Short mmCIF file of C-alpha atoms and ligand atoms in Angstrom, two decimals:
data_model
loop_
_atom_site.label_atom_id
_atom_site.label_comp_id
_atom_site.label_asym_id
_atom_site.label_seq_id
_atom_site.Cartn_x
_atom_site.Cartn_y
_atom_site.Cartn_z
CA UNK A 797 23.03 -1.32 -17.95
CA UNK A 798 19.85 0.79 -16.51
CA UNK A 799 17.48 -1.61 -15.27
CA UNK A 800 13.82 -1.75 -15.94
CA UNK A 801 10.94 -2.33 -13.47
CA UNK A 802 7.34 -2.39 -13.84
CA UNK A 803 5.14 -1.78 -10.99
CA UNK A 804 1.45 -2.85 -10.69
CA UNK A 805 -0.29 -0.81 -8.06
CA UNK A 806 1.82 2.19 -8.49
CA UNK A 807 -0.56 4.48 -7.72
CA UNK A 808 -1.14 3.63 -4.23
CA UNK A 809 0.87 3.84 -0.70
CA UNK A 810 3.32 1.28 -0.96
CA UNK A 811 3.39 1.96 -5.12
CA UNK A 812 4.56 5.42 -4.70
CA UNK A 813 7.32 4.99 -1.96
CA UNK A 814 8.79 1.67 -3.87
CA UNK A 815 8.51 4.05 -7.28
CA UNK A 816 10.89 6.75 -5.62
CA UNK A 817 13.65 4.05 -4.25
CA UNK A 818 13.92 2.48 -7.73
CA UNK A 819 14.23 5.69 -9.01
CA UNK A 820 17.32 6.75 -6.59
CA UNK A 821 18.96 3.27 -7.28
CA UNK A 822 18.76 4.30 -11.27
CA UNK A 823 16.00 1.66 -12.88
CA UNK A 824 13.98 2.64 -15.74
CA UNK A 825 10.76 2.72 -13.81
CA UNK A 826 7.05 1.94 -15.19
CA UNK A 827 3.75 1.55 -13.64
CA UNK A 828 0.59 -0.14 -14.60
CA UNK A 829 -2.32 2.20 -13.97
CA UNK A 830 -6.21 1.68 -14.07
CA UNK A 831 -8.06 3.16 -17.10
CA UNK A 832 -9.84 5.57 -14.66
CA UNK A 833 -6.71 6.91 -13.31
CA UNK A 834 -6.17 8.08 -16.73
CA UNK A 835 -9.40 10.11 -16.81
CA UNK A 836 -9.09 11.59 -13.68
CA UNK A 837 -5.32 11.94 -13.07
CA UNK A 838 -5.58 15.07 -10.61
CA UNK A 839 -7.65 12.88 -8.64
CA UNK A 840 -5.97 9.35 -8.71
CA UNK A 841 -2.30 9.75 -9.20
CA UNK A 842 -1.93 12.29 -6.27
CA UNK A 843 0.51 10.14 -4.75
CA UNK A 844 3.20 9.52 -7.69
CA UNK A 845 1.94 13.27 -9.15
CA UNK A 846 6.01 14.63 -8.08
CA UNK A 847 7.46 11.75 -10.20
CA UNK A 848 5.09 11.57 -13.41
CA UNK A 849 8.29 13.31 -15.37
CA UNK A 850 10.56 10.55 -14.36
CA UNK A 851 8.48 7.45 -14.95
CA UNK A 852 6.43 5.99 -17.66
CA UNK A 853 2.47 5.18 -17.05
CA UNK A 854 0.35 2.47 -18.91
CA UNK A 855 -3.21 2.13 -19.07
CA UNK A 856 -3.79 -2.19 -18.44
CA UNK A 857 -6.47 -3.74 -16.41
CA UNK A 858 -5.81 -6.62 -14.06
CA UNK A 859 -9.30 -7.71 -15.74
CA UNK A 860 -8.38 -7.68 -19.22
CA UNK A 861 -5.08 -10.75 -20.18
CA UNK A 862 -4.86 -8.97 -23.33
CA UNK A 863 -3.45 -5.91 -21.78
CA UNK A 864 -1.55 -7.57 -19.59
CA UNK A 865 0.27 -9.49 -21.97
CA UNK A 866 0.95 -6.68 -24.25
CA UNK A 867 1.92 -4.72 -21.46
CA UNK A 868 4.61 -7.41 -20.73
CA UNK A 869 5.09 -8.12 -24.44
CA UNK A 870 6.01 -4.10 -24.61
CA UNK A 871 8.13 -2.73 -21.32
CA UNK A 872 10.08 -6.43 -21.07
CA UNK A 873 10.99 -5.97 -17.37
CA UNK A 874 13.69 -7.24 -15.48
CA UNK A 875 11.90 -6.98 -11.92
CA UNK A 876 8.08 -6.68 -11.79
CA UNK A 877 6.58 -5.50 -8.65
CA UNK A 878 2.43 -6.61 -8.33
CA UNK A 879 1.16 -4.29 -5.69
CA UNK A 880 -2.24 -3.79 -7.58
CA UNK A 881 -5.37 -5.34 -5.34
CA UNK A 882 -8.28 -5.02 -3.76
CA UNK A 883 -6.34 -4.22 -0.39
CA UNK A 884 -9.00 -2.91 1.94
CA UNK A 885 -10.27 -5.84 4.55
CA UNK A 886 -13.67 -4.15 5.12
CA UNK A 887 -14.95 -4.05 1.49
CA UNK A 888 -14.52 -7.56 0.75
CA UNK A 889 -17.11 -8.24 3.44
CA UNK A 890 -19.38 -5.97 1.48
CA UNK A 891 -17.66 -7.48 -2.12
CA UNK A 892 -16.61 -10.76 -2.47
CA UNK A 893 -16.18 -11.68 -5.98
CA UNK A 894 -14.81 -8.37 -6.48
CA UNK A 895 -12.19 -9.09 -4.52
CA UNK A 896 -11.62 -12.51 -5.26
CA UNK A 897 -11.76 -11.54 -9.23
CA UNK A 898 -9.05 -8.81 -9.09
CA UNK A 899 -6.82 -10.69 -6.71
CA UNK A 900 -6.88 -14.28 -7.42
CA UNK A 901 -8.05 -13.88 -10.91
CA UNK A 902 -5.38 -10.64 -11.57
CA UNK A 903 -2.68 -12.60 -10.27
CA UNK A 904 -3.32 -15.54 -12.38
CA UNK A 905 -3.52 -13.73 -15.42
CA UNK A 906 -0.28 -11.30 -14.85
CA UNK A 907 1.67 -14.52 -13.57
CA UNK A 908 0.16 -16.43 -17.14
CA UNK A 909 1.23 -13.32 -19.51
CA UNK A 910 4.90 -12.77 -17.47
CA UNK A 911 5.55 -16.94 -18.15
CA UNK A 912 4.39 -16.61 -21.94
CA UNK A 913 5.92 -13.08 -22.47
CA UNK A 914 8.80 -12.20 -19.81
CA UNK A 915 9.92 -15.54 -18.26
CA UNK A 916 13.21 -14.16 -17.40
CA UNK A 917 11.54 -11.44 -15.24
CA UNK A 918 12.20 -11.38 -11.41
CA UNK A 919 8.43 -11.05 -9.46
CA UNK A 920 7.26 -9.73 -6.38
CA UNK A 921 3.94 -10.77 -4.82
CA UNK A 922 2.18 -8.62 -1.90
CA UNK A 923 1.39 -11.32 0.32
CA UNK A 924 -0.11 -10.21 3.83
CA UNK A 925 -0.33 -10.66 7.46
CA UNK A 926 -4.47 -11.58 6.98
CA UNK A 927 -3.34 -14.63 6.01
CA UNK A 928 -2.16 -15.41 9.51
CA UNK A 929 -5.90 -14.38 10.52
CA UNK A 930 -6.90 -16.08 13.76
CA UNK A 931 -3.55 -16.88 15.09
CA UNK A 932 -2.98 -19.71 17.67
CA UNK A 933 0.15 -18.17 18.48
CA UNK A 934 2.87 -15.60 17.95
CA UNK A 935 4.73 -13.86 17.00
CA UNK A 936 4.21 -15.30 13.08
CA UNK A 937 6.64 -16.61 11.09
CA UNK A 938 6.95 -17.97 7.54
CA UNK A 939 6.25 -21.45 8.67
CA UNK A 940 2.90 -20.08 10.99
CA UNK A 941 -0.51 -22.13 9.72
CA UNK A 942 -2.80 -19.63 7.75
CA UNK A 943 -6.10 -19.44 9.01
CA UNK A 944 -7.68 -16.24 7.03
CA UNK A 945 -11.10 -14.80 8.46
CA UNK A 946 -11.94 -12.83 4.78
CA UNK A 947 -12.11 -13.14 0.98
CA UNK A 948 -9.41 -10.58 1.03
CA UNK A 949 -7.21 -12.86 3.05
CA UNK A 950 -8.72 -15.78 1.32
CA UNK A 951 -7.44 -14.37 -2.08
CA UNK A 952 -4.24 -13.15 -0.73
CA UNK A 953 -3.26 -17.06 0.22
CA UNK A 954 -4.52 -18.05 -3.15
CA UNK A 955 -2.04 -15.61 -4.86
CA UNK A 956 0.75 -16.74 -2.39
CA UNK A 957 0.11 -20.60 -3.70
CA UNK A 958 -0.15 -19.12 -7.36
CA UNK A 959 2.95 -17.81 -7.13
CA UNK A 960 4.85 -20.61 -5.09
CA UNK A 961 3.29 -23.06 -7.98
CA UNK A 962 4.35 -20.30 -10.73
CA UNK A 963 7.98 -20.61 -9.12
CA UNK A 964 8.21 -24.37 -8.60
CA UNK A 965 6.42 -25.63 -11.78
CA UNK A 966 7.43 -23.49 -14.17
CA UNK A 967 11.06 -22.13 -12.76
CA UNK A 968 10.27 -18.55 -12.44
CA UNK A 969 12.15 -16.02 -9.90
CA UNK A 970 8.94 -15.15 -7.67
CA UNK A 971 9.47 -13.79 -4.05
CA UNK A 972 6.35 -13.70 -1.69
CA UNK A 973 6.45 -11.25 0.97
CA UNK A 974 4.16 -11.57 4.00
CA UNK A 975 3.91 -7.55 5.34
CA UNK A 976 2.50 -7.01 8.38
CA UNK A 977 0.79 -3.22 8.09
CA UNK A 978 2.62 -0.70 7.11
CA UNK A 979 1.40 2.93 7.41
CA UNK A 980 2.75 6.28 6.38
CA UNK A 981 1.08 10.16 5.45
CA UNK A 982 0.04 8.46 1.94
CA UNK A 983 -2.23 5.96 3.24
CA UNK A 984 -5.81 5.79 2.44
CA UNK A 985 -7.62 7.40 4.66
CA UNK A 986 -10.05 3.91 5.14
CA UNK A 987 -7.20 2.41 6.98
CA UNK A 988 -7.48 3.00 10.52
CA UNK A 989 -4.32 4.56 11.32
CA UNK A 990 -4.97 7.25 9.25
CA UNK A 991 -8.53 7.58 9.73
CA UNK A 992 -7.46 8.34 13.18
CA UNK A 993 -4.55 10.67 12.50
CA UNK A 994 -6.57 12.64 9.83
CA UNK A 995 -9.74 13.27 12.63
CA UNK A 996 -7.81 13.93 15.44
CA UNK A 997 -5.89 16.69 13.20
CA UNK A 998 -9.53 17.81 12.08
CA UNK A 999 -10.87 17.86 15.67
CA UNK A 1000 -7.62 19.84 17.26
CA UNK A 1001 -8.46 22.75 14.49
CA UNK A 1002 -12.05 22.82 15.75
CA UNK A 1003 -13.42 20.76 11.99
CA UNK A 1004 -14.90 17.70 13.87
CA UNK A 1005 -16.65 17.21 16.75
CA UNK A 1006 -15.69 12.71 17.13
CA UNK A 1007 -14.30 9.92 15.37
CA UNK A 1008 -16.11 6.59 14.76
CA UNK A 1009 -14.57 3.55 15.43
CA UNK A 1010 -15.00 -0.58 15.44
CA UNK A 1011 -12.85 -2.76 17.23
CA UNK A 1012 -10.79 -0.90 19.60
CA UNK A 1013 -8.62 -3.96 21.10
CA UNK A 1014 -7.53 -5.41 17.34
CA UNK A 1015 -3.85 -5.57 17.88
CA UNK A 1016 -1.55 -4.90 14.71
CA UNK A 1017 2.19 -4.69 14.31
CA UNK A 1018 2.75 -1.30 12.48
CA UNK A 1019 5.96 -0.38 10.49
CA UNK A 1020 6.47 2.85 8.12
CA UNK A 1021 5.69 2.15 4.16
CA UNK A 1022 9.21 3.53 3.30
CA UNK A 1023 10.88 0.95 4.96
CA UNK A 1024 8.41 -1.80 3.98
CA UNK A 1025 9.47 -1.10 0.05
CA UNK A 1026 12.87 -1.51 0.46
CA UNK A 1027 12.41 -5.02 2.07
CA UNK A 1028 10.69 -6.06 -1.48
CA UNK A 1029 13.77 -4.25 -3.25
CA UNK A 1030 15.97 -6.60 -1.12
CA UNK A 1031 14.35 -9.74 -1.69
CA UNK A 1032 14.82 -9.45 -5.62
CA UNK A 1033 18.23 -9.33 -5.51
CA UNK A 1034 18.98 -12.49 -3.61
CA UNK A 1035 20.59 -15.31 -5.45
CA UNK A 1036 17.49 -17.46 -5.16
CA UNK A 1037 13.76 -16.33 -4.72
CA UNK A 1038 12.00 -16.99 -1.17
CA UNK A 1039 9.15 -16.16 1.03
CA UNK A 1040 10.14 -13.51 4.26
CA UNK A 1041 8.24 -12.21 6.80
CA UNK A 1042 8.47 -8.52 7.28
CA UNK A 1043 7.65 -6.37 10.46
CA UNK A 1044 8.95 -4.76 13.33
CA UNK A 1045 7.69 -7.64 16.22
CA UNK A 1046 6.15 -5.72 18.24
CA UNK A 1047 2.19 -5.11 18.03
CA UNK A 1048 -0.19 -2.52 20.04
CA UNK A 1049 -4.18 -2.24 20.24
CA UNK A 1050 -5.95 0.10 17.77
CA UNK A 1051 -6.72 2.03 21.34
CA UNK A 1052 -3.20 2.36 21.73
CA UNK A 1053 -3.09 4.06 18.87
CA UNK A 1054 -5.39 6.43 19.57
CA UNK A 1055 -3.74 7.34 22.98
CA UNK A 1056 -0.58 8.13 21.09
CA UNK A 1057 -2.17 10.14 18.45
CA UNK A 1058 -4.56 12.19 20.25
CA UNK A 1059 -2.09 12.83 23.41
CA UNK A 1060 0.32 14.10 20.47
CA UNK A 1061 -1.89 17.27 19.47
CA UNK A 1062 -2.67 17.69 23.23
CA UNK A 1063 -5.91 15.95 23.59
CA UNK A 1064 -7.15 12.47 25.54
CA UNK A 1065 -8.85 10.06 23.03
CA UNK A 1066 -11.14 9.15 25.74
CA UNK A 1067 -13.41 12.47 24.77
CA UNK A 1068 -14.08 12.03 21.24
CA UNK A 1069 -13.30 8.62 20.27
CA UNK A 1070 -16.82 6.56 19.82
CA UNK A 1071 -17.69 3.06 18.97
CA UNK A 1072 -20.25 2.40 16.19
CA UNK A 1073 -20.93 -1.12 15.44
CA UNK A 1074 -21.00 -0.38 12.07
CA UNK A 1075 -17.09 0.09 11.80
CA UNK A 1076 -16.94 -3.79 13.38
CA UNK A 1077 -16.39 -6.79 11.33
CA UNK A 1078 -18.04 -10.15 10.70
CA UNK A 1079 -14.67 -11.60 11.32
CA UNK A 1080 -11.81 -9.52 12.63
CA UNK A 1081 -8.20 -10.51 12.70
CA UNK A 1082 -7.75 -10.26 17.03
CA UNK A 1083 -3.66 -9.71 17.13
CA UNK A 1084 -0.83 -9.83 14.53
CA UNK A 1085 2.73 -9.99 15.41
CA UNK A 1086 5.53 -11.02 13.13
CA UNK A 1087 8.35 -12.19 13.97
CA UNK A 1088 10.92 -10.86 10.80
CA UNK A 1089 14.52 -12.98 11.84
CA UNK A 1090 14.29 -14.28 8.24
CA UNK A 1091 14.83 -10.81 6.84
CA UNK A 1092 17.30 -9.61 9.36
CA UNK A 1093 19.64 -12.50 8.85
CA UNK A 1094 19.45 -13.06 4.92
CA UNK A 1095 18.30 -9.45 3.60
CA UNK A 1096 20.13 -7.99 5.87
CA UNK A 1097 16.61 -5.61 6.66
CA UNK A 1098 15.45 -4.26 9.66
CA UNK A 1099 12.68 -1.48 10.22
CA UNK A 1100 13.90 1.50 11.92
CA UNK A 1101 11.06 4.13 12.69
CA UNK A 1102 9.50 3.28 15.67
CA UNK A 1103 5.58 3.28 15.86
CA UNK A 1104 5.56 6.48 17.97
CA UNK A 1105 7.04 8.35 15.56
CA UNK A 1106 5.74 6.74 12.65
CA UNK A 1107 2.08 8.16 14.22
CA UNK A 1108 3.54 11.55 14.87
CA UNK A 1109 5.13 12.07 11.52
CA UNK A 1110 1.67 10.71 9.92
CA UNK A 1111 -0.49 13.41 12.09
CA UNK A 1112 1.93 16.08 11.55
CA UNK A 1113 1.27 16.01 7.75
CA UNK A 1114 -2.33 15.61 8.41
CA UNK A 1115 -2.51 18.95 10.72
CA UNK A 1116 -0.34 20.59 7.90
CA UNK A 1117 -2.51 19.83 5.17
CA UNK A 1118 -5.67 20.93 6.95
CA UNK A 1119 -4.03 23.71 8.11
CA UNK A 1120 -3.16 24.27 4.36
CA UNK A 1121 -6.51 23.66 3.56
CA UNK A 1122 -7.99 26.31 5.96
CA UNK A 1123 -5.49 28.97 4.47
CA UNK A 1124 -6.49 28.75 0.90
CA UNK A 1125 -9.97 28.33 2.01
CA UNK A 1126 -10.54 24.52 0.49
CA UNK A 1127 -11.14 21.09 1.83
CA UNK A 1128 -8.64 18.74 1.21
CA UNK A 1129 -10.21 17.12 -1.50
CA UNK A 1130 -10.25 20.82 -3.19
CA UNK A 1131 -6.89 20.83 -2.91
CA UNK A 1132 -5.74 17.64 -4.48
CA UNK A 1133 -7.83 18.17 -7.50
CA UNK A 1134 -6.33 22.01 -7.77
CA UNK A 1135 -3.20 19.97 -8.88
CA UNK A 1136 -2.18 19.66 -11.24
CA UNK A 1137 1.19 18.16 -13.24
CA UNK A 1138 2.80 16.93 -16.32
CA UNK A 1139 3.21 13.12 -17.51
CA UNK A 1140 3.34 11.30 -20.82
CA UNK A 1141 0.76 8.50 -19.94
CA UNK A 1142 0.73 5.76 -22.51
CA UNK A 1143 -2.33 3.58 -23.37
CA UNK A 1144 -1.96 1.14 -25.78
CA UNK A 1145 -0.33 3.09 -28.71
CA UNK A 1146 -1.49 5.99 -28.21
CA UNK A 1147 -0.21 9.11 -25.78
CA UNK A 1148 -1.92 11.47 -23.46
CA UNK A 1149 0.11 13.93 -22.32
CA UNK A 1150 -1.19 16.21 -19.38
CA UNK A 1151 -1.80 19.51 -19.01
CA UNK A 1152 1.63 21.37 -17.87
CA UNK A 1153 1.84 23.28 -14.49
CA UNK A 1154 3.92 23.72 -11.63
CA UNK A 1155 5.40 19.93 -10.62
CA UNK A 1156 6.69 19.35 -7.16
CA UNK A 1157 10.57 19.09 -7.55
CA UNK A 1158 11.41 18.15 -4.25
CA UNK A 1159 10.34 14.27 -4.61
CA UNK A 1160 10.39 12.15 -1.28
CA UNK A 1161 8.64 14.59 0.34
CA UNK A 1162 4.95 14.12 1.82
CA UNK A 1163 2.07 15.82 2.03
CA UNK A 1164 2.29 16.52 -1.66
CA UNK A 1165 -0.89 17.75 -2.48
CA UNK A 1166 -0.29 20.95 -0.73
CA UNK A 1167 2.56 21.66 -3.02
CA UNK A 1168 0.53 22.55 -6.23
CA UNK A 1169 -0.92 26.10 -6.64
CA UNK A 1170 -4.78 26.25 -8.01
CA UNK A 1171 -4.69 26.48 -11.39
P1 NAP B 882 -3.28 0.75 -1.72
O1 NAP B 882 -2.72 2.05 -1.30
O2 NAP B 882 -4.72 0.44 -1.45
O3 NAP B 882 -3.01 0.61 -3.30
C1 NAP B 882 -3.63 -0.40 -4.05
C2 NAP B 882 -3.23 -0.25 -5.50
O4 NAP B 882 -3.91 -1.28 -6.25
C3 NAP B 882 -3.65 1.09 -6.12
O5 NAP B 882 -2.67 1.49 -7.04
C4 NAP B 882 -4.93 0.73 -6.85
O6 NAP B 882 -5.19 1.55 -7.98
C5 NAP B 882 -4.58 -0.67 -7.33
N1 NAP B 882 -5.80 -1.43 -7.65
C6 NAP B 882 -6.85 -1.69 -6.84
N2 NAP B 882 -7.78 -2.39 -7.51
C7 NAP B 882 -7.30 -2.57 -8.76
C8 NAP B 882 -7.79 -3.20 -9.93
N3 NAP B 882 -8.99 -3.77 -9.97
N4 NAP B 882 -7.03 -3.18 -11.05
C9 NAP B 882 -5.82 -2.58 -11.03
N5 NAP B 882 -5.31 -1.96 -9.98
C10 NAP B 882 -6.03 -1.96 -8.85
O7 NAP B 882 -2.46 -0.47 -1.11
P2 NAP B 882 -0.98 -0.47 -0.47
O8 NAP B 882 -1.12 -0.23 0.99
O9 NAP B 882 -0.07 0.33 -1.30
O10 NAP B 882 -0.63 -2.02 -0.60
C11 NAP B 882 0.04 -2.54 -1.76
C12 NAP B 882 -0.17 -4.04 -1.82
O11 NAP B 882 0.33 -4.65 -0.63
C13 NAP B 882 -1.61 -4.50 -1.93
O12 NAP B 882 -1.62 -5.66 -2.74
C14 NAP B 882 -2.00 -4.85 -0.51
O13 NAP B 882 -3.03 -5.81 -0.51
C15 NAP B 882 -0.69 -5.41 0.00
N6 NAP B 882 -0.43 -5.27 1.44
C16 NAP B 882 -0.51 -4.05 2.04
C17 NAP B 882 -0.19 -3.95 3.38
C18 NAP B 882 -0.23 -2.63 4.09
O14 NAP B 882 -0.23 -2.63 5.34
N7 NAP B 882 -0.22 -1.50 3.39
C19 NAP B 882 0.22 -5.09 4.11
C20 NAP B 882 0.31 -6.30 3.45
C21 NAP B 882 -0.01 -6.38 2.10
P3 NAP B 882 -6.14 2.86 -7.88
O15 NAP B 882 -5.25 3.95 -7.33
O16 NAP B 882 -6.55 3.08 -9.29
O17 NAP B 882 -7.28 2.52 -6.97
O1 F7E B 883 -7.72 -2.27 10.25
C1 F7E B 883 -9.71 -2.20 13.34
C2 F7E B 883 -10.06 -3.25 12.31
O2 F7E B 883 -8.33 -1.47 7.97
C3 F7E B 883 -6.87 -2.57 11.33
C4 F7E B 883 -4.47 -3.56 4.83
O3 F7E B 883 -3.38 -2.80 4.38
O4 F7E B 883 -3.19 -4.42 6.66
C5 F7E B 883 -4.37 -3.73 6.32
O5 F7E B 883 -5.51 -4.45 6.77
C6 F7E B 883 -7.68 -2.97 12.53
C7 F7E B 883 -8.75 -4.03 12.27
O6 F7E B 883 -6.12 -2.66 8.36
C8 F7E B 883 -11.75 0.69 12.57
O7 F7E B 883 -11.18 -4.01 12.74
C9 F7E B 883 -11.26 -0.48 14.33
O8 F7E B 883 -8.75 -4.98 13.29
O9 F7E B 883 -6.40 -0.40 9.16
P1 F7E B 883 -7.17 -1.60 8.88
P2 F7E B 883 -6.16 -4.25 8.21
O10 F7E B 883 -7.53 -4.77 8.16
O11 F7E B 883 -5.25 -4.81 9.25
C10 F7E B 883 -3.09 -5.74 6.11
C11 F7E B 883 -1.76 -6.33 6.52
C12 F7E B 883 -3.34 -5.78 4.65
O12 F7E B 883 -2.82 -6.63 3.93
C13 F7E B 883 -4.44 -4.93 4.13
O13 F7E B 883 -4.29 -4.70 2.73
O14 F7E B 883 -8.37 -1.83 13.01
N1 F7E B 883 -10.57 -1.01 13.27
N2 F7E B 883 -11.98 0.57 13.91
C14 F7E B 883 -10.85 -0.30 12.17
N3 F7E B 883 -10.41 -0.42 10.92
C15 F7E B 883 -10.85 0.48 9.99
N4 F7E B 883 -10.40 0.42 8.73
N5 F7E B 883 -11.74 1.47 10.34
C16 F7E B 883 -12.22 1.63 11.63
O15 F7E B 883 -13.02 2.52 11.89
#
């Protein structure tokens, strides 16, 4: 029988990719979206745009238990994914009951409404390397001391113990994974790996004259999104639920980085990369590296895509968009809200469906946005 999943958080990176694999392995895929989303779908749902015919959207909050437990109450799901959170380190410096409230507080609530309302549901949490934060040593396993240096981190261990307590007290399948950063052409363009991909694309066509960076020496161990989802697949359909460590063990400086990218498109990083204090934390995480023999030897996963190419395929799309950009005569931004697709997005009881145009067929594809004609 067709399976069912519900995914919080579908709209972002690792949302879309794990969207596309359950789709491919058959489940009856749903995703919880934000209210605003709904508003502003050519501007929010850019990333899951190619699959809105295939998968069903609801409007919930990860404020409001009400919708969360109806939202339970109504898709009943064997396997629920929570993705959704406040998942960018710098803001919660700038926010931190924000991101302590949707979290810690979302967590609570969707872990409450699945014991009352789908107990028999298998559940995913998005635990993180931050929680490692100022490592003693490496490389990090699932038995390394946390020691997190922000509220995001801070909320991201308080989720972890939520959902440990949620499995041991009340006998619920809940798997904690602890990703180490995964990248890919769909991340937001905050994150540093493709802040840096998307400006040195801009500066090779002659659109920016520098880039702006913080902390040049933060080490990080970076895998490809793709593969990341697929490790959260695996770890649902073990006989019993666990905690893994996923990443590819090896790490590199944020400098590295920028060698790699900018020497890709034929330039040295040394002329236009700048430091600006304001791009440098209160606290910053100094060097991640995981250590993922858990996962090899009982899911059987293992990342593949090497961080070289992971950092050429992600500033390949970016030069293709711009380029794409250029032709039509648009920013980016232009471009993504020129999309525009088709989706039955349900909110409560009642359905919105969108207006109908030209929808990407080819899913699994990047670089998505350039696939849409202005309406
Ligand atoms: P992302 O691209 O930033 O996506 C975050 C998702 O959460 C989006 O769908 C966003 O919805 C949703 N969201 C944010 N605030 C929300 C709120 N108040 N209520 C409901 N939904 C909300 O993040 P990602 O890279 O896919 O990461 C997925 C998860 O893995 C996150 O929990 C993140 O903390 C965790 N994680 C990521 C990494 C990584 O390297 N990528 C590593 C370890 C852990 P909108 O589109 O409406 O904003
Ligand atoms: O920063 C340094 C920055 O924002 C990486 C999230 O997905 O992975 C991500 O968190 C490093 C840090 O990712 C800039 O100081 C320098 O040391 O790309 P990032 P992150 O903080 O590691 C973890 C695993 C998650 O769970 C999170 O959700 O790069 N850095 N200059 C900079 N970072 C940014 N963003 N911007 C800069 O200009």
């Amino acid at each position: 029988m067709k399976r069912t999943a519900l995914i919080t958080g579908i709209t972002g990176q690792d949302g879309s990719y794990l969207a596309e694999l359950l789709l491919c392995k058959g489940y009856d895929v749903h995703g919880m979206v934000r209210h605003a989303a709904i508003e502003s779908p050519e501007h929010r749902l850019w990333r899951i745009r190619h699959l809105l015919p295939e998968i069903r959207i609801h409007g919930a909050s990860l404020e409001s238990y009400a919708s969360l437990c109806k939202l339970l109450q109504h898709v009943q799901p064997d396997e629920c994914y929570h993705l959704a959170a406040q998942s960018y380190v710098s803001y919660s410096f700038e926010d931190e009951f924000s991101t302590m409230q949707t979290n810690v507080r979302g967590t609570h609530d969707l872990l409450a409404a699945l014991k009352q309302f789908a107990p028999g549901c298998k559940f995913y949490f998005a635990g993180s390397s931050e929680m490692f934060g100022k490592v003693e040593s490496g490389p990090q396993n699932e038995s390394t001391p946390f020691h997190p240096r922000s509220t995001y981190a801070i909320s991201k261990i308080a989720g972890f113990d939520l959902c440990r307590y949620y499995r041991e007290a009340h006998g619920i399948y809940i798997c904690n994974g602890i990703l180490f950063n995964h990248e890919s052409p769909r991340r937001g363009l905050e994150f540093v790996t493709r802040k840096i991909t998307n400006q040195a694309a801009k500066i090779k066509l002659g659109l920016a004259k520098e880039i702006r960076l913080g902390n040049l020496e933060a080490r990080r161990d970076w895998g490809h999104a793709r593969e990341y989802v697929e490790a959260m697949w695996m770890m649902l359909q073990q006989p019993k639920p666990d905690d893994y460590v996923i990443a590819t063990g090896e790490t590199h400086s944020v400098r590295e980085f920028c060698e790699v990218a900018f020497s890709h498109v034929g330039l040295d990083y040394l002329d236009w990369v700048k430091v600006d204090p304001e791009f440098i934390r209160p606290a910053d995480v100094e060097c991640l590296i995981g250590d993922p023999s858990k996962a090899h030897r009982i899911l059987g996963w293992s990342n593949e895509v090497y961080w070289t190419d992971l950092i050429k395929e992600m500033i390949e799309a970016d030069q293709e968009e711009m380029k794409r950009a250029i032709h039509v005569g648009k920013a980016p931004e232009q471009v993504v809200r020129a999309a525009q697709g088709r989706a039955l997005i349900q909110t409560g009881t009642t359905n919105f469906t969108l207006r109908p145009a030209t929808v990407a067929g080819a899913y699994g594809k990047d670089s998505l946005k350039g696939k849409f004609e202005e309406a």
